[in-house]
Structure formats: C-alpha cells, structure tokens
Coordinates of C-alpha atoms in Angstrom, one line a residue:
X1 CA -54.2 131.3 105.0
X2 CA -57.7 132.6 104.6
X3 CA -59.0 134.6 101.6
X4 CA -58.6 138.0 103.3
X5 CA -54.9 137.2 104.1
X6 CA -54.3 136.2 100.5
X7 CA -55.8 139.5 99.3
X8 CA -53.7 141.5 101.6
X9 CA -50.5 139.7 100.4
X10 CA -51.5 140.3 96.8
X11 CA -52.1 144.0 97.4
X12 CA -48.6 144.4 99.0
X13 CA -47.0 142.6 96.0
X14 CA -48.8 144.8 93.5
X15 CA -47.8 147.9 95.4
X16 CA -44.1 146.8 95.4
X17 CA -44.4 146.1 91.6
X18 CA -45.9 149.5 90.9
X19 CA -43.2 151.2 92.9
X20 CA -40.5 149.3 91.0
X21 CA -42.0 150.2 87.7
X22 CA -42.1 153.9 88.6
X23 CA -38.5 153.9 89.7
X24 CA -37.5 152.3 86.4
X25 CA -39.4 154.8 84.4
X26 CA -38.2 157.8 86.4
X27 CA -34.5 156.6 86.4
X28 CA -33.3 159.2 83.7
X29 CA -34.2 162.0 86.2
X30 CA -32.6 160.4 89.2
X31 CA -29.1 161.6 88.3
X32 CA -30.1 165.2 88.2
X33 CA -28.8 167.3 91.0
X34 CA -31.5 169.3 92.9
X35 CA -31.9 172.8 91.6
X36 CA -32.7 175.8 93.8
X37 CA -35.7 176.7 91.6
X38 CA -36.7 173.2 90.9
X39 CA -37.0 171.2 94.1
X40 CA -37.5 167.5 94.5
X41 CA -40.8 166.0 93.2
X42 CA -42.1 165.2 96.7
X43 CA -41.7 168.8 97.9
X44 CA -44.9 170.7 98.8
X45 CA -46.7 172.2 95.8
X46 CA -46.2 175.8 95.0
X47 CA -48.9 178.1 96.4
X48 CA -49.0 180.4 93.4
X49 CA -50.3 179.2 90.0
X50 CA -48.2 179.6 86.9
X51 CA -48.4 182.7 84.8
X52 CA -51.4 182.9 82.4
X53 CA -50.9 181.1 79.1
X54 CA -49.4 177.8 78.2
X55 CA -45.7 176.8 78.4
X56 CA -44.2 173.9 76.4
X57 CA -40.5 173.7 76.9
X58 CA -37.9 171.1 77.6
X59 CA -37.3 171.2 81.4
X60 CA -35.9 169.2 84.3
X61 CA -38.5 166.8 85.7
X62 CA -38.2 168.1 89.2
X63 CA -40.7 170.8 90.0
X64 CA -42.5 172.3 92.9
X65 CA -45.7 171.9 90.8
X66 CA -45.3 168.1 90.6
X67 CA -46.1 166.6 94.0
X68 CA -45.8 162.9 94.4
X69 CA -47.5 160.4 94.0
X70 CA -47.4 160.9 90.2
X71 CA -49.7 159.1 87.7
X72 CA -47.5 157.4 85.1
X73 CA -48.3 155.9 81.7
X74 CA -45.5 154.3 79.7
X75 CA -45.7 154.3 75.9
X76 CA -42.5 152.6 75.1
X77 CA -39.5 153.5 77.3
X78 CA -36.1 153.5 75.7
X79 CA -32.9 155.6 76.2
X80 CA -34.0 157.9 73.4
X81 CA -37.4 158.7 74.7
X82 CA -38.7 161.5 76.9
X83 CA -40.7 162.2 80.0
X84 CA -43.5 164.6 79.3
X85 CA -44.9 166.3 82.5
X86 CA -46.5 169.4 83.7
X87 CA -49.5 171.1 85.2
X88 CA -53.1 171.7 84.3
X89 CA -55.1 174.4 86.0
X90 CA -58.7 175.7 85.6
X91 CA -59.2 179.3 84.4
X92 CA -59.2 180.6 88.0
X93 CA -55.8 178.9 88.7
X94 CA -57.3 175.9 90.6
X95 CA -55.4 172.6 90.0
X96 CA -57.5 170.4 87.8
X97 CA -58.4 166.7 88.1
X98 CA -59.3 164.6 85.1
X99 CA -57.6 162.8 82.2
X100 CA -55.0 163.7 79.5
X101 CA -54.0 162.0 76.3
X102 CA -50.9 162.3 74.0
X103 CA -51.2 161.3 70.4
X104 CA -48.9 161.8 67.4
X105 CA -47.9 160.3 64.1
X106 CA -45.9 157.0 64.4
X107 CA -46.7 156.6 68.2
X108 CA -49.7 155.0 69.9
X109 CA -52.2 157.2 71.7
X110 CA -51.5 157.1 75.5
X111 CA -53.5 158.3 78.5
X112 CA -52.7 159.5 82.0
X113 CA -54.6 160.9 85.0
X114 CA -54.4 164.5 85.9
X115 CA -54.3 164.5 89.7
X116 CA -54.1 167.6 91.8
X117 CA -53.2 169.5 88.7
X118 CA -50.3 167.3 87.6
X119 CA -49.7 164.7 84.9
X120 CA -46.7 162.6 83.6
X121 CA -46.1 160.5 80.5
X122 CA -42.9 158.3 80.3
X123 CA -41.3 156.7 77.2
X124 CA -42.5 159.3 74.7
X125 CA -40.5 159.4 71.4
X126 CA -39.3 162.8 70.4
X127 CA -41.6 164.6 67.9
X128 CA -44.7 166.6 67.6
X129 CA -47.7 165.5 69.6
X130 CA -51.2 166.7 70.5
X131 CA -52.0 167.0 74.2
X132 CA -55.8 166.7 75.0
X133 CA -57.7 166.9 78.3
X134 CA -61.1 165.8 79.6
X135 CA -61.9 167.6 82.8
X136 CA -65.2 168.0 84.5
X137 CA -66.6 171.6 84.3
X138 CA -63.9 172.6 81.8
X139 CA -63.9 172.9 78.0
X140 CA -62.1 170.0 76.2
X141 CA -58.6 171.3 75.5
X142 CA -55.9 170.4 73.0
X143 CA -52.4 171.8 72.7
X144 CA -49.5 171.0 70.3
X145 CA -46.3 170.1 72.0
X146 CA -42.8 169.4 70.6
X147 CA -41.4 166.6 72.7
X148 CA -37.6 166.7 73.2
X149 CA -35.6 164.1 75.1
X150 CA -35.0 163.6 77.9
X151 CA -37.7 165.8 79.5
X152 CA -40.3 168.1 78.2
X153 CA -42.6 170.2 80.3
X154 CA -46.1 171.5 79.4
X155 CA -48.1 173.8 81.7
X156 CA -51.7 174.5 80.6
X157 CA -54.2 177.0 81.9
X158 CA -57.7 176.1 80.7
X159 CA -60.1 178.6 79.1
X160 CA -63.1 179.9 81.0
X161 CA -66.4 178.1 80.5
X162 CA -70.1 178.3 81.6
X163 CA -72.2 175.3 82.7
X164 CA -75.7 174.7 81.4
X165 CA -77.9 172.1 83.1
X166 CA -80.1 170.3 80.5
X167 CA -83.5 169.1 81.8
X168 CA -86.2 167.2 79.9
X169 CA -89.8 166.6 81.1
X170 CA -93.1 165.5 79.7
X171 CA -96.1 167.9 79.4
X172 CA -97.4 166.3 82.6
X173 CA -94.1 167.3 84.4
X174 CA -92.7 163.8 84.6
X175 CA -89.0 163.2 83.9
X176 CA -88.8 162.4 80.2
X177 CA -85.9 159.9 80.5
X178 CA -87.8 157.9 83.1
X179 CA -91.1 158.0 81.1
X180 CA -89.2 156.9 78.0
X181 CA -87.6 153.9 79.8
X182 CA -91.1 152.6 80.7
X183 CA -92.5 153.2 77.2
X184 CA -89.5 151.7 75.3
X185 CA -87.4 149.6 77.8
X186 CA -85.3 148.0 75.0
X187 CA -83.9 151.5 74.2
X188 CA -82.3 151.9 77.6
X189 CA -78.5 152.2 77.7
X190 CA -75.7 153.2 80.1
X191 CA -75.7 157.0 80.5
X192 CA -79.3 157.4 79.4
X193 CA -81.2 157.3 76.1
X194 CA -81.4 161.1 75.6
X195 CA -78.4 163.4 75.4
X196 CA -77.7 167.0 74.2
X197 CA -75.2 169.0 72.2
X198 CA -74.8 172.7 71.5
X199 CA -74.1 174.4 68.2
X200 CA -73.3 177.9 67.1
X201 CA -75.9 177.7 64.3
X202 CA -79.4 176.2 64.2
X203 CA -79.6 172.4 63.4
X204 CA -81.8 171.6 60.5
X205 CA -82.4 167.9 60.3
X206 CA -80.7 165.0 62.0
X207 CA -76.9 164.7 62.6
X208 CA -74.8 162.3 60.5
X209 CA -75.3 158.7 61.8
X210 CA -72.9 157.9 64.6
X211 CA -71.4 154.5 65.5
X212 CA -70.8 155.6 69.1
X213 CA -73.1 155.4 72.1
X214 CA -73.9 159.0 71.7
X215 CA -73.3 161.8 69.1
X216 CA -70.2 163.9 69.6
X217 CA -69.1 167.3 68.4
X218 CA -70.6 170.7 68.8
X219 CA -69.6 173.4 71.2
X220 CA -68.1 172.3 74.4
X221 CA -68.9 168.9 75.9
X222 CA -71.9 167.1 77.3
X223 CA -71.6 165.0 80.5
X224 CA -74.4 162.8 81.5
X225 CA -74.8 160.5 84.6
X226 CA -71.3 160.1 86.1
X227 CA -72.0 157.6 88.8
X228 CA -69.9 154.9 87.1
X229 CA -67.0 157.3 87.2
X230 CA -67.5 158.3 90.9
X231 CA -69.7 161.3 90.2
X232 CA -73.0 162.0 92.0
X233 CA -76.4 161.0 90.6
X234 CA -78.3 163.6 88.7
X235 CA -81.9 164.6 89.4
X236 CA -84.4 162.5 87.5
X237 CA -85.4 165.3 85.2
X238 CA -81.7 166.2 84.4
X239 CA -80.1 164.7 81.3
X240 CA -76.7 166.2 82.0
X241 CA -74.6 169.3 81.9
X242 CA -73.1 171.1 78.9
X243 CA -69.8 172.8 79.4
X244 CA -69.8 175.7 76.9
X245 CA -67.6 178.6 75.7
X246 CA -68.4 181.8 77.5
X247 CA -70.0 185.0 76.1
X248 CA -71.9 183.4 73.2
X249 CA -75.4 182.0 72.8
X250 CA -75.9 178.4 71.8
X251 CA -78.5 176.3 69.9
X252 CA -79.0 173.3 72.1
X253 CA -80.3 170.1 70.5
X254 CA -82.1 167.3 72.4
X255 CA -80.8 164.1 70.8
X256 CA -81.8 160.5 70.5
X257 CA -78.3 159.5 69.5
X258 CA -78.0 161.1 66.0
X259 CA -81.7 162.1 65.7
X260 CA -82.7 165.6 66.7
X261 CA -85.8 165.5 68.9
X262 CA -86.1 169.3 69.7
X263 CA -83.9 172.4 69.8
X264 CA -83.8 175.6 71.8
X265 CA -81.7 178.8 71.7
X266 CA -80.0 179.5 75.0
X267 CA -78.6 182.8 76.0
X268 CA -74.9 183.1 77.0
X269 CA -74.5 182.4 80.8
X270 CA -77.9 180.8 81.2
X271 CA -77.7 178.1 83.8
X272 CA -80.6 175.9 82.9
X273 CA -82.7 174.8 79.9
X274 CA -85.8 172.7 80.1
X275 CA -87.2 170.6 77.1
X276 CA -90.9 169.7 77.4
X277 CA -91.6 166.9 75.0
X278 CA -94.3 164.2 74.8
X279 CA -93.0 160.6 75.2
X280 CA -94.7 159.8 71.9
X281 CA -92.6 162.3 70.0
X282 CA -89.5 160.5 71.2
X283 CA -90.7 156.9 70.6
X284 CA -91.7 157.9 67.1
X285 CA -88.0 158.5 66.3
X286 CA -86.9 155.0 67.4
X287 CA -86.2 152.5 64.7
X288 CA -87.3 149.0 63.8
X289 CA -85.4 146.4 61.8
X290 CA -86.6 143.0 60.7
X291 CA -84.6 140.2 59.0
X292 CA -84.4 136.4 58.6
X293 CA -81.3 134.3 59.2
X294 CA -80.5 131.4 56.9
X295 CA -77.7 128.8 57.0
X296 CA -75.4 128.2 54.0
X297 CA -77.9 125.7 52.5
X298 CA -80.8 128.1 52.7
X299 CA -82.5 126.7 55.8
X300 CA -83.9 129.0 58.5
X301 CA -81.9 129.3 61.7
X302 CA -84.2 129.4 64.8
X303 CA -83.3 130.4 68.3
X304 CA -80.2 132.5 67.3
X305 CA -79.6 135.7 69.2
X306 CA -79.5 138.8 67.0
X307 CA -78.6 142.4 68.0
X308 CA -77.8 145.7 66.5
X309 CA -75.3 147.7 68.6
X310 CA -73.0 150.7 68.5
X311 CA -69.3 150.3 68.7
X312 CA -69.3 150.9 72.5
X313 CA -72.0 148.4 73.3
X314 CA -72.7 144.7 73.0
X315 CA -75.1 141.9 73.9
X316 CA -78.9 142.3 74.1
X317 CA -81.0 141.7 71.1
X318 CA -83.6 139.0 70.5
X319 CA -83.7 135.4 69.3
X320 CA -85.1 134.3 65.9
X321 CA -88.3 132.4 65.7
X322 CA -88.9 129.0 64.2
X323 CA -88.6 130.5 60.7
X324 CA -85.4 132.3 61.5
X325 CA -87.2 135.7 61.6
X326 CA -86.7 138.4 64.2
X327 CA -87.9 142.0 64.6
X328 CA -85.7 144.4 66.6
X329 CA -87.6 147.4 67.9
X330 CA -86.9 150.6 69.9
X331 CA -83.5 151.1 68.2
X332 CA -81.9 154.4 68.8
X333 CA -81.0 155.9 65.4
X334 CA -77.4 155.6 64.3
X335 CA -74.8 153.5 62.5
X336 CA -75.2 150.0 64.1
X337 CA -73.3 146.8 63.7
X338 CA -75.0 143.5 63.1
X339 CA -74.2 140.9 65.9
X340 CA -75.2 137.3 65.6
X341 CA -74.3 134.7 68.3
X342 CA -74.0 131.3 66.6
X343 CA -71.6 128.5 67.5
X344 CA -70.0 128.2 64.1
X345 CA -71.5 130.6 61.6
X346 CA -71.0 134.3 61.2
X347 CA -72.8 137.2 59.4
X348 CA -70.9 139.6 57.1
X349 CA -69.0 142.4 58.9
X350 CA -71.4 145.2 58.2
X351 CA -73.0 148.3 59.7
X352 CA -76.6 149.5 59.1
X353 CA -77.7 153.1 59.1
X354 CA -80.9 153.3 61.1
X355 CA -82.5 156.7 60.6
X356 CA -85.0 158.2 63.1
X357 CA -88.3 156.5 62.8
X358 CA -87.0 153.9 60.3
X359 CA -88.8 150.6 59.6
X360 CA -86.3 148.5 57.7
X361 CA -86.7 145.0 56.2
X362 CA -83.2 143.6 55.6
X363 CA -84.6 140.4 54.0
X364 CA -82.6 137.2 54.2
X365 CA -79.1 137.2 55.7
X366 CA -77.1 134.0 55.1
X367 CA -74.6 133.0 57.8
X368 CA -71.4 131.5 56.6
X369 CA -68.5 129.5 58.1
X370 CA -65.5 131.6 58.9
X371 CA -62.0 130.9 57.6
X372 CA -58.6 131.3 59.4
X373 CA -56.2 133.5 57.5
X374 CA -52.5 134.1 58.4
X375 CA -50.5 136.9 56.9
X376 CA -46.7 137.2 57.3
X377 CA -45.7 140.8 56.9
X378 CA -42.1 141.6 55.8
X379 CA -40.9 144.8 57.4
X380 CA -43.5 144.9 60.1
X381 CA -42.5 146.9 63.2
X382 CA -44.1 148.1 66.5
X383 CA -46.2 150.7 64.6
X384 CA -47.8 148.2 62.2
X385 CA -51.5 148.2 62.1
X386 CA -53.9 146.1 60.0
X387 CA -57.7 146.3 59.3
X388 CA -60.0 144.1 57.2
X389 CA -63.0 145.1 55.2
X390 CA -65.7 143.0 53.6
X391 CA -65.6 144.0 49.9
X392 CA -68.6 145.1 47.9
X393 CA -70.2 142.4 45.8
X394 CA -70.5 140.0 48.7
X395 CA -72.8 142.4 50.7
X396 CA -76.5 143.2 50.4
X397 CA -77.4 146.7 49.2
X398 CA -78.4 148.0 52.6
X399 CA -75.1 147.1 54.2
X400 CA -72.1 149.4 54.9
X401 CA -68.8 147.6 55.2
X402 CA -67.1 148.0 58.6
X403 CA -63.4 147.8 59.1
X404 CA -62.2 145.5 61.8
X405 CA -58.8 145.9 63.5
X406 CA -56.5 142.9 63.3
X407 CA -53.7 142.1 65.8
X408 CA -50.2 142.2 64.5
X409 CA -47.8 140.2 66.6
X410 CA -44.2 139.3 65.6
X411 CA -44.8 140.3 62.0
X412 CA -47.9 138.1 61.6
X413 CA -51.6 138.5 61.5
X414 CA -54.1 135.8 62.2
X415 CA -57.7 136.7 61.2
X416 CA -61.0 134.8 61.3
X417 CA -63.0 136.1 58.3
X418 CA -66.5 135.2 57.3
X419 CA -66.7 133.5 53.9
X420 CA -66.4 135.9 51.0
X421 CA -64.1 138.6 49.6
X422 CA -62.1 140.8 51.9
X423 CA -59.6 143.6 51.6
X424 CA -56.9 144.0 54.2
X425 CA -55.0 147.3 54.7
X426 CA -51.6 147.0 56.4
X427 CA -49.6 150.1 57.3
X428 CA -46.6 151.3 59.3
X429 CA -45.4 154.9 59.8
X430 CA -43.7 154.8 56.4
X431 CA -44.8 151.7 54.4
X432 CA -48.1 150.0 53.5
X433 CA -49.9 147.4 51.4
X434 CA -53.4 146.3 50.2
X435 CA -54.2 142.6 50.2
X436 CA -57.4 141.1 48.7
X437 CA -58.6 137.7 49.7
X438 CA -61.4 135.3 48.6
X439 CA -61.9 132.7 51.4
X440 CA -63.4 130.3 48.8
X441 CA -60.1 130.2 46.9
X442 CA -57.5 130.7 49.6
X443 CA -53.8 130.6 48.6
X444 CA -51.2 128.7 50.6
X445 CA -50.6 130.1 54.0
X446 CA -49.0 132.0 55.6
X447 CA -49.7 134.6 52.9
X448 CA -46.6 136.7 52.3
X449 CA -47.1 140.5 52.4
X450 CA -44.4 142.9 51.2
X451 CA -44.8 146.4 52.4
X452 CA -44.0 149.2 49.9
X453 CA -43.2 152.9 50.6
X454 CA -46.5 154.6 51.1
X455 CA -47.7 158.0 50.0
X456 CA -48.4 160.4 52.9
X457 CA -52.1 161.3 53.1
X458 CA -52.3 164.3 55.4
X459 CA -55.8 165.0 56.8
X460 CA -56.9 168.2 58.6
X461 CA -60.2 168.6 60.4
X462 CA -61.4 172.1 60.8
X463 CA -65.0 171.5 61.9
X464 CA -64.5 173.4 65.2
X465 CA -67.8 173.4 67.0
X466 CA -69.6 171.4 64.3
X467 CA -70.0 167.6 63.8
X468 CA -69.6 165.2 60.9
X469 CA -68.1 162.0 59.6
X470 CA -65.6 161.0 56.9
X471 CA -64.6 157.8 55.1
X472 CA -61.7 157.2 52.7
X473 CA -61.6 153.9 50.7
X474 CA -59.9 152.5 47.7
X475 CA -62.0 152.1 44.5
X476 CA -62.3 148.4 45.3
X477 CA -63.8 149.3 48.7
X478 CA -60.9 148.8 51.2
X479 CA -61.3 151.2 54.1
X480 CA -58.2 153.2 55.1
X481 CA -59.9 155.9 57.2
X482 CA -63.3 156.0 58.9
X483 CA -63.8 158.6 61.6
X484 CA -66.3 160.9 63.1
X485 CA -65.4 164.6 62.8
X486 CA -65.4 167.2 65.5
X487 CA -63.0 169.9 66.7
X488 CA -59.7 170.8 64.9
X489 CA -56.9 168.2 64.4
X490 CA -54.4 166.8 62.0
X491 CA -53.5 163.2 61.2
X492 CA -51.3 161.5 58.6
X493 CA -51.2 157.9 57.3
X494 CA -49.5 156.0 54.6
X495 CA -51.5 154.6 51.7
X496 CA -50.6 153.0 48.3
X497 CA -50.4 155.7 45.6
X498 CA -53.6 155.9 43.5
X499 CA -57.2 157.0 43.4
X500 CA -59.5 157.0 46.5
X501 CA -63.2 157.7 47.2
X502 CA -63.9 160.3 49.9
X503 CA -67.3 160.5 51.6
X504 CA -67.9 163.4 54.0
X505 CA -71.0 164.4 55.9
X506 CA -71.1 167.6 57.9
X507 CA -73.9 168.8 60.2
X508 CA -77.4 167.9 59.1
X509 CA -76.5 167.7 55.4
X510 CA -76.3 164.4 53.5
X511 CA -73.0 162.8 52.5
X512 CA -70.9 164.3 49.7
X513 CA -68.7 162.1 47.6
X514 CA -65.6 162.9 45.5
X515 CA -62.5 161.3 44.2
X516 CA -59.0 162.0 45.4
X517 CA -55.7 161.1 43.7
X518 CA -52.8 160.5 46.0
X519 CA -49.4 160.6 44.1
X520 CA -46.3 159.1 45.7
X521 CA -45.3 162.5 47.1
X522 CA -48.6 162.6 49.0
X523 CA -51.8 164.6 49.2
X524 CA -53.8 166.7 51.6
X525 CA -57.4 166.3 52.6
X526 CA -59.3 168.9 54.6
X527 CA -62.6 168.4 56.3
X528 CA -65.1 169.9 55.6

C-alpha cells in the first residue's frame, strides 16, 4: 500500500473515532423526545436571530439555532456534568465565527470553536463559570453563566464596535515595520515587532513589563497579521486593526512590546490612523543585555547558546565566545526569561525586566547541575496544581524569580530543579501546602506532602480598559499568583493562612507593594 493510501485509511479511522466520541458525549441528550419548538440538531438553522440581549438558562440541547456539525470540547464527562451550548451573534444579528472559553473555580479552562454562530462544551461540572469570546471584528466579550446539569443554554448577542486600521511609516513614507526589520533583524518576531493598544486616558510613560509576545489590555483588542490563522495578509504599512467600543475617542499607543513609541488621540468612528516615526526612534528603545556564563568550578563556558525570550517564544539567541561572554542586542522591552542550552547544566529559573533602551550587564551567571525531586501528595485530585519558584538568596539582584508549572500525575510530582533553594506551592480547590527544598541537602525521596485546608484568597480585577500586572508571594518568596491585569474578572485560590506580599503595577505607574494578611476564613484582594 502506498503512502497516499495509508493516509486515506488513517483519515477514515480518525473520522470514525471523532464520530464515536461525539456520540458518547452527546448521549445524555439522545433520550429526549423531539419538541415542537426545539427541533433536532441537524435541522436547518432558524432564519430570525434571537431577541436582543443574553439568555443563560437550562434548556434542552436540541435547537433550531444549533446546526450540525457541532464543535465539541470535553472537560471531564461524567453523569453529573452538563452540556453548555448556545449561539453567538454579532451586533447586527449575523452568526459569529471565532473561539469561546469557559473557566471557573475548581475546573480547568476549556475552549471550543464558534462555527456559524454556534458552540458546545461537554462534561462541564455544575457551578458558576465565565464565558469569553474572541471574534474578529467584535469586542472581546465575557458573560457569567450558572451551569446546571444536564444542559445549560447561553445565547449571546455581541456589542457594537468600530474598527480602526493602524498604519506606521517612516518620514520617507516607507513601511515602518519593514524598515525596522532591516535595521534590527534580531528583533523580528511572529506577528510583527510593533503593535498598538488604545486607552481611555493618555499614556504617560511605558506600560508595565509584559512576559507575553505583545502587551495586552486597553480598550478593545488589537489584531495583527492573521495569515497563520487563515486571515489575509495586511498591507506593508499596516500593523493591524483595533476593535474599539463605539461612540468614544481613544488614545492609541504605538508599542514596542511594553515600551510606548508614540501616541495619538483618535476620534470616535475614525477608520484609520497613521504613525510617522523615524526608524532610529524605534531602535533606540530596543534593549541590550551582556553576561558571562561559568561552570560550577568558575571556568568560562564557550559556545553555549543563550537567549532571552518571552513566555510565548523560544529559541534564537547567540553563542558565548571563548571567555563565556555574550551580548544580546535588539531586545524588545519586557519581562524576559533566561534560556541557556547546555547538555547538563542549567541557569536559575529567572526573568529579567528589560526596559526600553536598557543596556544591562548581568555579570557572571553560574550554571549548575539539576536535581530530580519527587513529591508524593496525600489528598491530590484532578484539580491539583503545583508550581516551583527559585527562592531569594540564591539569585542575583537583577533577577526576578519565575514560577514553573509542575505536572501532577497520580498524586506525584517529578521536577528537575537547578541547584539551590526552591519553594513549591501545591493546591487543589480546597487544600494546599508550601514545600521548601534545598537541592544540596535533599531529604529521602519521595518527599511526602500533606495538604491542609486552605484559606480562600478571592481576587477581583476591575481594570476595565486599562492594563497592569500583579504578583502575590509568601514572605519567603514562593509565588502563588503572577498574572497580567486587564478587563474585569474574578478568581479564587487556596493558600496557607498567613502574611503575603502583594505587588501591583497599573498603567504607566511603577509597582506598588503592600502586605496582605489571609486568615483561615479568607481574604479579598481587588486590583487596582
């Protein structure tokens, strides 16, 4: 059998498997008798859109608005879970296409496609969830929904929006993005080097450093080159399109990740804005970092690849010279993670804040052998999550500890940690624990971890159209929360009762720090 025949057979097998999975997930609805007002799912879609406004009610899963085939995402299907389904339409009633997410306390975040205005989630545990959408040419939307088994329906009509095309050129009329790629090729990244965000108030100074590929927040949403997602290529001078709330002006910021290059006030309903900026003004905001790598005995490490990347990128960088030195140039400002590719040695798990135009010398960085650590967690369940943090005292002054997710499988965690002191935070929906380890004096393994009832820490973000970042950590430096802030949302987690350090940065202001005491009955934290 030739290769083409094998591929055809494989496609048929996968199609049969997908069909079997869908039938298994949809089984709770199969026993329902057809209803006169609620025809079978493969009936033709209704011609008229739903009434204005949102509806979130338990309902039969058979609907004229839900035409097959249906995109399905399973969270964890059991007899006690629910199917969540419904419709999403644009402000003019047109069925939308895009993506939707469900997230809630005690349940993993799950995504599904919105196809021809319909979506479906299966295996959702009853409770309160947040439903979010990402749809081209529509404002990001979120709705609270109370999920009730066996079926819950949510119909959403999106708010009106206006589209603003963002262009950037040099004084000579050349596309700025293209000119920048020639002047600083190392700065190039998927989606373009330059982006834009809009704000209700003027931006004074740079945004808080972001660990993402591009800054988030502000009013509406910025969409750059969409060719990788099936969209059309943009004109060379066009950075992207901002989807904005109607009937209000906006202060648009041209961004080099978190560094503000220029701003303009745009009138409500304006369809296009053009930034005219010399290439030198942009390259002046790129950062430079120099360092030297040493082995545990203090000898330089030549020909080792070093990179500084955001959380959504990897690779690249530059090799050290014969003395273990390297200079990384044309870095887009932001919170960047140190990556070193060596066969057996690892750097500390850290992030570096690179400001616009920064020229940083990190000095000597010693790479160390990593240790294998196994934790056995009593009382772990499907919601258990664990993160590790390199503790202060083992890190240089310029470094910011980064939390790394650890995989919990069958009540155990196996982690590979660089030499030094580490804190591990383990939490379920109701219980939690802190574990501190020194890899130079490791106890017998597996290390037994007993979870204790945790205090609920309830967090509410009310930044709306702004942007920011927040960190919550124990006094000994164990991270329990590290998230960039935008929009309005609520989240709860369980932490050991006690004192915590809170660091919050909003807009172009610097970070503000304060202490928070969390008693066993819990505490609330509101951003900003």
